[in-house]
Amino acid sequence: MRRSLTKQVIIRKKHDIDRIFKQGRRFSCKGMRLSVIANSLGYDRFIVIPARKFGNSVERNRIRRQMKEIFRLYDGRLMPQSEHSAIGHDFALVVFPGKLSSHSLLESDFLSLLDRVAGK
């Protein structure tokens, strides 16, 4: 298992982000909203977007780091795909301020969203 996310896994281009929000499927739970769309890259990509009213930059960057770590840990198990499939997914996670403080709570909420995405 790799120890950090590679640059290719983080979504940075505005047109990619806009495509996720305009065409992607949306799933919500208390404190976060996940948008998902298929890509043809063969691997999953991810972006964390804290809401504007999330707090100061320290809090926003902390939540980004926590969610990226959770994504890294569960990267291979995010979406079911066959071994010969060249389809990956783009994930955009918007995090809202509120009761999302502990790492375990963030992780359980994120995993419940992923279960809903996968249809479990």
N, CA and C atoms as an extended XYZ file, in Angstrom:
360
Properties=species:S:1:pos:R:3:atomname:S:1:resname:S:1:resid:I:1 pbc="F F F"
N         0.850       -1.172        0.000 N   MET     1
C         0.000        0.000        0.000 CA  MET     1
C         0.897        1.237        0.000 C   MET     1
N         0.558        2.187       -0.829 N   ARG     2
C         1.383        3.387       -0.880 CA  ARG     2
C         1.107        4.270        0.339 C   ARG     2
N         2.055        5.122        0.656 N   ARG     3
C         1.954        5.933        1.866 CA  ARG     3
C         1.367        7.317        1.630 C   ARG     3
N         1.300        7.746        0.396 N   SER     4
C         0.704        9.052        0.107 CA  SER     4
C         0.012        8.988       -1.250 C   SER     4
N        -0.830        9.968       -1.496 N   LEU     5
C        -1.522       10.027       -2.781 CA  LEU     5
C        -0.576       10.558       -3.848 C   LEU     5
N        -0.652       10.011       -5.033 N   THR     6
C         0.161       10.517       -6.128 CA  THR     6
C        -0.522       11.735       -6.749 C   THR     6
N         0.219       12.496       -7.511 N   LYS     7
C        -0.336       13.702       -8.122 CA  LYS     7
C        -1.453       13.393       -9.103 C   LYS     7
N        -1.376       12.255       -9.775 N   GLN     8
C        -2.396       11.934      -10.770 CA  GLN     8
C        -3.739       11.612      -10.129 C   GLN     8
N        -3.765       11.295       -8.853 N   VAL     9
C        -4.997       10.906       -8.166 CA  VAL     9
C        -5.792       12.122       -7.689 C   VAL     9
N        -5.135       13.261       -7.517 N   ILE    10
C        -5.812       14.471       -7.052 CA  ILE    10
C        -6.327       15.247       -8.259 C   ILE    10
N        -7.603       15.596       -8.234 N   ILE    11
C        -8.204       16.372       -9.326 CA  ILE    11
C        -7.897       17.842       -9.094 C   ILE    11
N        -7.355       18.509      -10.105 N   ARG    12
C        -7.003       19.917       -9.968 CA  ARG    12
C        -7.606       20.809      -11.059 C   ARG    12
N        -7.948       20.251      -12.192 N   LYS    13
C        -8.428       21.052      -13.326 CA  LYS    13
C        -9.880       21.464      -13.133 C   LYS    13
N       -10.150       22.729      -13.412 N   LYS    14
C       -11.489       23.275      -13.226 CA  LYS    14
C       -12.519       22.565      -14.097 C   LYS    14
N       -12.162       22.239      -15.334 N   HIS    15
C       -13.144       21.586      -16.208 CA  HIS    15
C       -13.494       20.188      -15.702 C   HIS    15
N       -12.545       19.499      -15.059 N   ASP    16
C       -12.853       18.191      -14.464 CA  ASP    16
C       -13.800       18.337      -13.274 C   ASP    16
N       -13.543       19.338      -12.443 N   ILE    17
C       -14.390       19.580      -11.271 CA  ILE    17
C       -15.790       19.985      -11.702 C   ILE    17
N       -15.882       20.877      -12.682 N   ASP    18
C       -17.198       21.300      -13.184 CA  ASP    18
C       -17.973       20.120      -13.762 C   ASP    18
N       -17.289       19.234      -14.473 N   ARG    19
C       -17.948       18.062      -15.058 CA  ARG    19
C       -18.512       17.147      -13.970 C   ARG    19
N       -17.772       16.984      -12.892 N   ILE    20
C       -18.252       16.136      -11.792 CA  ILE    20
C       -19.533       16.709      -11.192 C   ILE    20
N       -19.545       18.019      -10.959 N   PHE    21
C       -20.711       18.625      -10.315 CA  PHE    21
C       -21.909       18.732      -11.250 C   PHE    21
N       -21.670       18.903      -12.547 N   LYS    22
C       -22.790       19.042      -13.482 CA  LYS    22
C       -23.378       17.700      -13.898 C   LYS    22
N       -22.541       16.693      -14.120 N   GLN    23
C       -23.012       15.433      -14.679 CA  GLN    23
C       -22.988       14.267      -13.695 C   GLN    23
N       -22.334       14.435      -12.554 N   GLY    24
C       -22.161       13.321      -11.628 CA  GLY    24
C       -23.388       13.016      -10.792 C   GLY    24
N       -23.407       11.811      -10.233 N   ARG    25
C       -24.455       11.415       -9.292 CA  ARG    25
C       -24.087       11.943       -7.914 C   ARG    25
N       -25.095       12.387       -7.157 N   ARG    26
C       -24.858       12.994       -5.849 CA  ARG    26
C       -25.411       12.120       -4.734 C   ARG    26
N       -24.631       12.047       -3.664 N   PHE    27
C       -25.024       11.311       -2.468 CA  PHE    27
C       -24.684       12.184       -1.269 C   PHE    27
N       -25.579       12.231       -0.287 N   SER    28
C       -25.375       13.107        0.861 CA  SER    28
C       -25.565       12.364        2.168 C   SER    28
N       -24.884       12.851        3.170 N   CYS    29
C       -25.149       12.476        4.545 CA  CYS    29
C       -24.887       13.736        5.368 C   CYS    29
N       -25.128       13.659        6.636 N   LYS    30
C       -24.971       14.845        7.468 CA  LYS    30
C       -23.506       15.282        7.482 C   LYS    30
N       -23.254       16.462        6.968 N   GLY    31
C       -21.912       17.019        7.002 CA  GLY    31
C       -21.097       16.882        5.733 C   GLY    31
N       -21.550       16.076        4.769 N   MET    32
C       -20.777       15.953        3.531 CA  MET    32
C       -21.664       15.524        2.372 C   MET    32
N       -21.225       15.894        1.168 N   ARG    33
C       -21.922       15.517       -0.060 CA  ARG    33
C       -20.878       15.000       -1.047 C   ARG    33
N       -21.159       13.853       -1.641 N   LEU    34
C       -20.235       13.211       -2.567 CA  LEU    34
C       -20.841       13.190       -3.957 C   LEU    34
N       -20.084       13.664       -4.944 N   SER    35
C       -20.482       13.571       -6.348 CA  SER    35
C       -19.527       12.607       -7.034 C   SER    35
N       -20.089       11.723       -7.866 N   VAL    36
C       -19.295       10.670       -8.508 CA  VAL    36
C       -19.639       10.609       -9.985 C   VAL    36
N       -18.611       10.459      -10.817 N   ILE    37
C       -18.810       10.264      -12.250 CA  ILE    37
C       -17.702        9.333      -12.755 C   ILE    37
N       -18.018        8.526      -13.732 N   ALA    38
C       -17.030        7.604      -14.302 CA  ALA    38
C       -16.038        8.374      -15.170 C   ALA    38
N       -14.803        7.902      -15.200 N   ASN    39
C       -13.802        8.446      -16.115 CA  ASN    39
C       -13.193        7.292      -16.899 C   ASN    39
N       -12.446        7.599      -17.920 N   SER    40
C       -11.857        6.552      -18.766 CA  SER    40
C       -10.370        6.357      -18.479 C   SER    40
N        -9.917        6.810      -17.328 N   LEU    41
C        -8.493        6.751      -17.011 CA  LEU    41
C        -8.054        5.405      -16.447 C   LEU    41
N        -8.990        4.638      -15.911 N   GLY    42
C        -8.632        3.349      -15.347 CA  GLY    42
C        -8.264        3.396      -13.875 C   GLY    42
N        -8.317        4.552      -13.258 N   TYR    43
C        -8.055        4.677      -11.825 CA  TYR    43
C        -8.966        5.761      -11.258 C   TYR    43
N        -9.144        5.715       -9.941 N   ASP    44
C       -10.014        6.674       -9.266 CA  ASP    44
C        -9.242        7.942       -8.934 C   ASP    44
N        -9.958        9.076       -9.027 N   ARG    45
C        -9.381       10.367       -8.652 CA  ARG    45
C       -10.286       11.013       -7.614 C   ARG    45
N        -9.762       12.008       -6.894 N   PHE    46
C       -10.451       12.519       -5.720 CA  PHE    46
C       -10.139       13.996       -5.518 C   PHE    46
N       -11.117       14.731       -5.011 N   ILE    47
C       -10.892       16.098       -4.558 CA  ILE    47
C       -11.772       16.340       -3.343 C   ILE    47
N       -11.234       17.062       -2.371 N   VAL    48
C       -11.981       17.455       -1.174 CA  VAL    48
C       -12.165       18.957       -1.227 C   VAL    48
N       -13.416       19.394       -1.063 N   ILE    49
C       -13.725       20.818       -1.105 CA  ILE    49
C       -14.462       21.187        0.177 C   ILE    49
N       -13.792       21.820        1.136 N   PRO    50
C       -14.507       22.293        2.318 CA  PRO    50
C       -15.406       23.468        1.937 C   PRO    50
N       -16.585       23.534        2.537 N   ALA    51
C       -17.501       24.639        2.266 CA  ALA    51
C       -16.847       25.955        2.684 C   ALA    51
N       -17.288       27.043        2.091 N   ARG    52
C       -16.659       28.342        2.348 CA  ARG    52
C       -16.727       28.757        3.813 C   ARG    52
N       -17.772       28.360        4.489 N   LYS    53
C       -17.935       28.767        5.884 CA  LYS    53
C       -17.368       27.738        6.853 C   LYS    53
N       -16.443       26.935        6.391 N   PHE    54
C       -15.927       25.850        7.219 CA  PHE    54
C       -15.077       26.337        8.375 C   PHE    54
N       -14.505       27.475        8.295 N   GLY    55
C       -13.629       27.965        9.355 CA  GLY    55
C       -12.414       28.610        8.726 C   GLY    55
N       -11.352       28.687        9.500 N   ASN    56
C       -10.147       29.301        8.952 CA  ASN    56
C        -9.364       28.285        8.117 C   ASN    56
N        -8.285       28.731        7.539 N   SER    57
C        -7.531       27.879        6.617 CA  SER    57
C        -6.935       26.658        7.315 C   SER    57
N        -6.597       26.787        8.582 N   VAL    58
C        -6.050       25.651        9.320 CA  VAL    58
C        -7.083       24.529        9.400 C   VAL    58
N        -8.320       24.867        9.712 N   GLU    59
C        -9.385       23.864        9.811 CA  GLU    59
C        -9.706       23.257        8.449 C   GLU    59
N        -9.742       24.091        7.401 N   ARG    60
C       -10.023       23.572        6.058 CA  ARG    60
C        -8.925       22.619        5.595 C   ARG    60
N        -7.676       22.986        5.812 N   ASN    61
C        -6.573       22.120        5.396 CA  ASN    61
C        -6.527       20.837        6.219 C   ASN    61
N        -6.898       20.924        7.486 N   ARG    62
C        -6.929       19.725        8.334 CA  ARG    62
C        -7.964       18.733        7.820 C   ARG    62
N        -9.152       19.218        7.482 N   ILE    63
C       -10.193       18.319        6.983 CA  ILE    63
C        -9.786       17.739        5.630 C   ILE    63
N        -9.105       18.537        4.801 N   ARG    64
C        -8.601       18.018        3.524 CA  ARG    64
C        -7.627       16.867        3.755 C   ARG    64
N        -6.688       17.070        4.663 N   ARG    65
C        -5.700       16.022        4.949 CA  ARG    65
C        -6.365       14.763        5.490 C   ARG    65
N        -7.327       14.931        6.394 N   GLN    66
C        -8.012       13.766        6.962 CA  GLN    66
C        -8.767       12.991        5.888 C   GLN    66
N        -9.493       13.684        5.046 N   MET    67
C       -10.287       13.002        4.025 CA  MET    67
C        -9.396       12.376        2.954 C   MET    67
N        -8.292       13.019        2.610 N   LYS    68
C        -7.360       12.417        1.652 CA  LYS    68
C        -6.741       11.144        2.217 C   LYS    68
N        -6.473       11.136        3.511 N   GLU    69
C        -5.932        9.932        4.137 CA  GLU    69
C        -6.959        8.804        4.115 C   GLU    69
N        -8.209        9.108        4.396 N   ILE    70
C        -9.264        8.095        4.340 CA  ILE    70
C        -9.397        7.568        2.914 C   ILE    70
N        -9.355        8.462        1.927 N   PHE    71
C        -9.415        8.041        0.525 CA  PHE    71
C        -8.244        7.121        0.189 C   PHE    71
N        -7.058        7.468        0.650 N   ARG    72
C        -5.869        6.656        0.372 CA  ARG    72
C        -6.018        5.254        0.962 C   ARG    72
N        -6.537        5.173        2.179 N   LEU    73
C        -6.675        3.876        2.841 CA  LEU    73
C        -7.686        2.970        2.144 C   LEU    73
N        -8.753        3.560        1.593 N   TYR    74
C        -9.822        2.767        0.992 CA  TYR    74
C        -9.832        2.849       -0.530 C   TYR    74
N        -8.765        3.322       -1.135 N   ASP    75
C        -8.726        3.572       -2.574 CA  ASP    75
C        -9.038        2.335       -3.399 C   ASP    75
N        -8.475        1.214       -3.089 N   GLY    76
C        -8.695        0.009       -3.885 CA  GLY    76
C       -10.078       -0.592       -3.732 C   GLY    76
N       -10.819       -0.157       -2.715 N   ARG    77
C       -12.128       -0.747       -2.430 CA  ARG    77
C       -13.270        0.224       -2.663 C   ARG    77
N       -13.030        1.309       -3.379 N   LEU    78
C       -14.065        2.332       -3.513 CA  LEU    78
C       -15.233        1.884       -4.371 C   LEU    78
N       -14.963        1.500       -5.590 N   MET    79
C       -16.035        1.126       -6.510 CA  MET    79
C       -15.739       -0.257       -7.064 C   MET    79
N       -16.745       -1.101       -7.154 N   PRO    80
C       -16.510       -2.427       -7.734 CA  PRO    80
C       -16.218       -2.306       -9.225 C   PRO    80
N       -15.171       -2.974       -9.668 N   GLN    81
C       -14.848       -2.971      -11.092 CA  GLN    81
C       -14.158       -4.282      -11.430 C   GLN    81
N       -14.312       -4.687      -12.666 N   SER    82
C       -13.693       -5.945      -13.077 CA  SER    82
C       -12.201       -5.738      -13.295 C   SER    82
N       -11.468       -6.829      -13.365 N   GLU    83
C       -10.021       -6.745      -13.524 CA  GLU    83
C        -9.626       -6.170      -14.873 C   GLU    83
N       -10.456       -6.362      -15.883 N   HIS    84
C       -10.115       -5.915      -17.232 CA  HIS    84
C       -10.769       -4.583      -17.577 C   HIS    84
N       -11.413       -3.975      -16.627 N   SER    85
C       -12.113       -2.722      -16.876 CA  SER    85
C       -11.128       -1.559      -16.890 C   SER    85
N       -11.316       -0.662      -17.833 N   ALA    86
C       -10.479        0.532      -17.911 CA  ALA    86
C       -11.254        1.744      -17.414 C   ALA    86
N       -12.220        1.506      -16.539 N   ILE    87
C       -13.044        2.599      -16.038 CA  ILE    87
C       -12.640        2.914      -14.609 C   ILE    87
N       -12.402        4.182      -14.354 N   GLY    88
C       -12.184        4.676      -13.004 CA  GLY    88
C       -13.313        5.630      -12.667 C   GLY    88
N       -13.216        6.266      -11.528 N   HIS    89
C       -14.248        7.206      -11.115 CA  HIS    89
C       -13.598        8.468      -10.565 C   HIS    89
N       -14.287        9.589      -10.755 N   ASP    90
C       -13.886       10.853      -10.160 CA  ASP    90
C       -14.824       11.132       -8.997 C   ASP    90
N       -14.246       11.438       -7.840 N   PHE    91
C       -15.009       11.720       -6.631 CA  PHE    91
C       -14.759       13.162       -6.214 C   PHE    91
N       -15.831       13.913       -5.965 N   ALA    92
C       -15.726       15.260       -5.413 CA  ALA    92
C       -16.490       15.257       -4.099 C   ALA    92
N       -15.798       15.519       -3.017 N   LEU    93
C       -16.400       15.495       -1.690 CA  LEU    93
C       -16.455       16.910       -1.141 C   LEU    93
N       -17.666       17.406       -0.899 N   VAL    94
C       -17.855       18.713       -0.274 CA  VAL    94
C       -18.142       18.456        1.198 C   VAL    94
N       -17.347       19.079        2.067 N   VAL    95
C       -17.491       18.884        3.506 CA  VAL    95
C       -18.029       20.170        4.114 C   VAL    95
N       -19.073       20.041        4.919 N   PHE    96
C       -19.718       21.184        5.556 CA  PHE    96
C       -19.320       21.251        7.027 C   PHE    96
N       -19.323       22.454        7.613 N   PRO    97
C       -18.987       22.565        9.036 CA  PRO    97
C       -20.068       21.919        9.889 C   PRO    97
N       -19.673       21.455       11.028 N   GLY    98
C       -20.640       20.830       11.918 CA  GLY    98
C       -19.979       19.862       12.862 C   GLY    98
N       -20.606       18.716       13.029 N   LYS    99
C       -20.174       17.749       14.029 CA  LYS    99
C       -19.102       16.793       13.527 C   LYS    99
N       -18.528       17.034       12.376 N   LEU   100
C       -17.503       16.143       11.830 CA  LEU   100
C       -16.151       16.507       12.424 C   LEU   100
N       -15.830       15.940       13.552 N   SER   101
C       -14.569       16.306       14.176 CA  SER   101
C       -13.603       15.134       14.287 C   SER   101
N       -14.078       14.001       14.732 N   SER   102
C       -13.162       12.885       14.941 CA  SER   102
C       -12.915       12.133       13.633 C   SER   102
N       -11.744       11.553       13.557 N   HIS   103
C       -11.351       10.813       12.356 CA  HIS   103
C       -12.261        9.606       12.137 C   HIS   103
N       -12.619        8.926       13.208 N   SER   104
C       -13.469        7.736       13.070 CA  SER   104
C       -14.868        8.101       12.590 C   SER   104
N       -15.392        9.243       13.026 N   LEU   105
C       -16.705        9.688       12.557 CA  LEU   105
C       -16.651       10.061       11.079 C   LEU   105
N       -15.597       10.760       10.677 N   LEU   106
C       -15.419       11.095        9.264 CA  LEU   106
C       -15.331        9.826        8.418 C   LEU   106
N       -14.566        8.878        8.902 N   GLU   107
C       -14.368        7.632        8.160 CA  GLU   107
C       -15.674        6.856        8.016 C   GLU   107
N       -16.439        6.741        9.095 N   SER   108
C       -17.691        5.978        9.019 CA  SER   108
C       -18.704        6.664        8.108 C   SER   108
N       -18.782        8.001        8.151 N   ASP   109
C       -19.704        8.716        7.264 CA  ASP   109
C       -19.290        8.570        5.803 C   ASP   109
N       -17.989        8.662        5.537 N   PHE   110
C       -17.500        8.517        4.171 CA  PHE   110
C       -17.766        7.106        3.648 C   PHE   110
N       -17.546        6.103        4.473 N   LEU   111
C       -17.796        4.723        4.052 CA  LEU   111
C       -19.277        4.459        3.824 C   LEU   111
N       -20.140        5.091        4.615 N   SER   112
C       -21.581        4.924        4.378 CA  SER   112
C       -21.982        5.556        3.048 C   SER   112
N       -21.359        6.684        2.698 N   LEU   113
C       -21.611        7.282        1.383 CA  LEU   113
C       -21.146        6.350        0.269 C   LEU   113
N       -19.975        5.754        0.435 N   LEU   114
C       -19.455        4.847       -0.591 CA  LEU   114
C       -20.334        3.614       -0.746 C   LEU   114
N       -20.890        3.127        0.351 N   ASP   115
C       -21.817        1.992        0.263 CA  ASP   115
C       -23.048        2.361       -0.548 C   ASP   115
N       -23.539        3.579       -0.363 N   ARG   116
C       -24.698        4.027       -1.130 CA  ARG   116
C       -24.345        4.193       -2.602 C   ARG   116
N       -23.136        4.664       -2.881 N   VAL   117
C       -22.694        4.806       -4.273 CA  VAL   117
C       -22.632        3.439       -4.943 C   VAL   117
N       -22.079        2.458       -4.237 N   ALA   118
C       -21.920        1.115       -4.797 CA  ALA   118
C       -23.229        0.338       -4.814 C   ALA   118
N       -24.269        0.873       -4.179 N   GLY   119
C       -25.567        0.215       -4.182 CA  GLY   119
C       -25.690       -0.909       -3.181 C   GLY   119
N       -24.916       -0.863       -2.118 N   LYS   120
C       -24.957       -1.927       -1.102 CA  LYS   120
C       -26.038       -1.654       -0.094 C   LYS   120
